[in-house]
XYZ file of C-alpha atoms in Angstrom:
65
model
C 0.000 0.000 0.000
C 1.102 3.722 -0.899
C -0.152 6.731 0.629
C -0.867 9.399 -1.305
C -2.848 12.929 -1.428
C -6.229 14.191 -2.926
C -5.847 17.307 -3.843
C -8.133 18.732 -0.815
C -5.354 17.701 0.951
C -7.148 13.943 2.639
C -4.686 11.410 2.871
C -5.688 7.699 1.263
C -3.933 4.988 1.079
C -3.641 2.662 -2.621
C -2.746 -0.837 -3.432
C 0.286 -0.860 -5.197
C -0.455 -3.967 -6.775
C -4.015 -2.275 -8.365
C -2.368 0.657 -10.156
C -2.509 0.500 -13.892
C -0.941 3.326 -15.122
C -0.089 6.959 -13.819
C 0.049 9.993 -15.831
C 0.049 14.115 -15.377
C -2.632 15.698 -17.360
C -1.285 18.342 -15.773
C -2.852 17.021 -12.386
C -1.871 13.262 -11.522
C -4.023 10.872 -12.448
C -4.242 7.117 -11.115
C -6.035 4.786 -12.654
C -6.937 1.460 -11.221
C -7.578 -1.900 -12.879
C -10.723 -1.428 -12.614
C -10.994 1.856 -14.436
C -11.521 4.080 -11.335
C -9.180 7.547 -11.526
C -8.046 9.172 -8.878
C -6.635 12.506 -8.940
C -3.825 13.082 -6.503
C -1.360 15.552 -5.180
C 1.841 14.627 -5.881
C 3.526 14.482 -9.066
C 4.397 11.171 -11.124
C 8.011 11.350 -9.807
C 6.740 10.582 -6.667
C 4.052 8.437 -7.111
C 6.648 6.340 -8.985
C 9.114 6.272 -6.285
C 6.505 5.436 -3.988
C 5.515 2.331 -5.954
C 9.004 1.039 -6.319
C 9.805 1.595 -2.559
C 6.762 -0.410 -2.111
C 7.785 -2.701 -4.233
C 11.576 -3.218 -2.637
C 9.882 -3.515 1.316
C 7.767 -5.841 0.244
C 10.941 -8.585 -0.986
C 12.188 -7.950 2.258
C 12.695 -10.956 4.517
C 10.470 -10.902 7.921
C 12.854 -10.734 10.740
C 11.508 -11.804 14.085
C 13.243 -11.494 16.929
């Protein structure tokens, strides 16, 4: 899961795993799977760096202790 912005400023929180495609038209746009957009603060850049950070934590190895 990524979190992300709307743009009046309410935090949610995306599966990674749903996101189809992102794009800047000039806002960010999200689009889902299954169609739905969602317009969101922060630029592509970000979103992207978001997704591959998600991406990386979740190959991690679970360490118990």
């Amino acid at each position: 899961m990524i979190s992300l912005t709307r743009l009046n400023q309410n935090e949610l929180v995306i599966n990674a795993e749903m996101i189809e495609f992102v794009e800047a038209i000039p806002d960010t746009i999200v689009t889902l799977q299954s169609g739905k957009k969602i317009m969101v603060f922060e630029p592509v850049d970000t979103v992207v760096e978001r997704i591959i950070e998600y991406k990386r934590n979740c190959n991690q190895p679970v360490v118990s202790g």
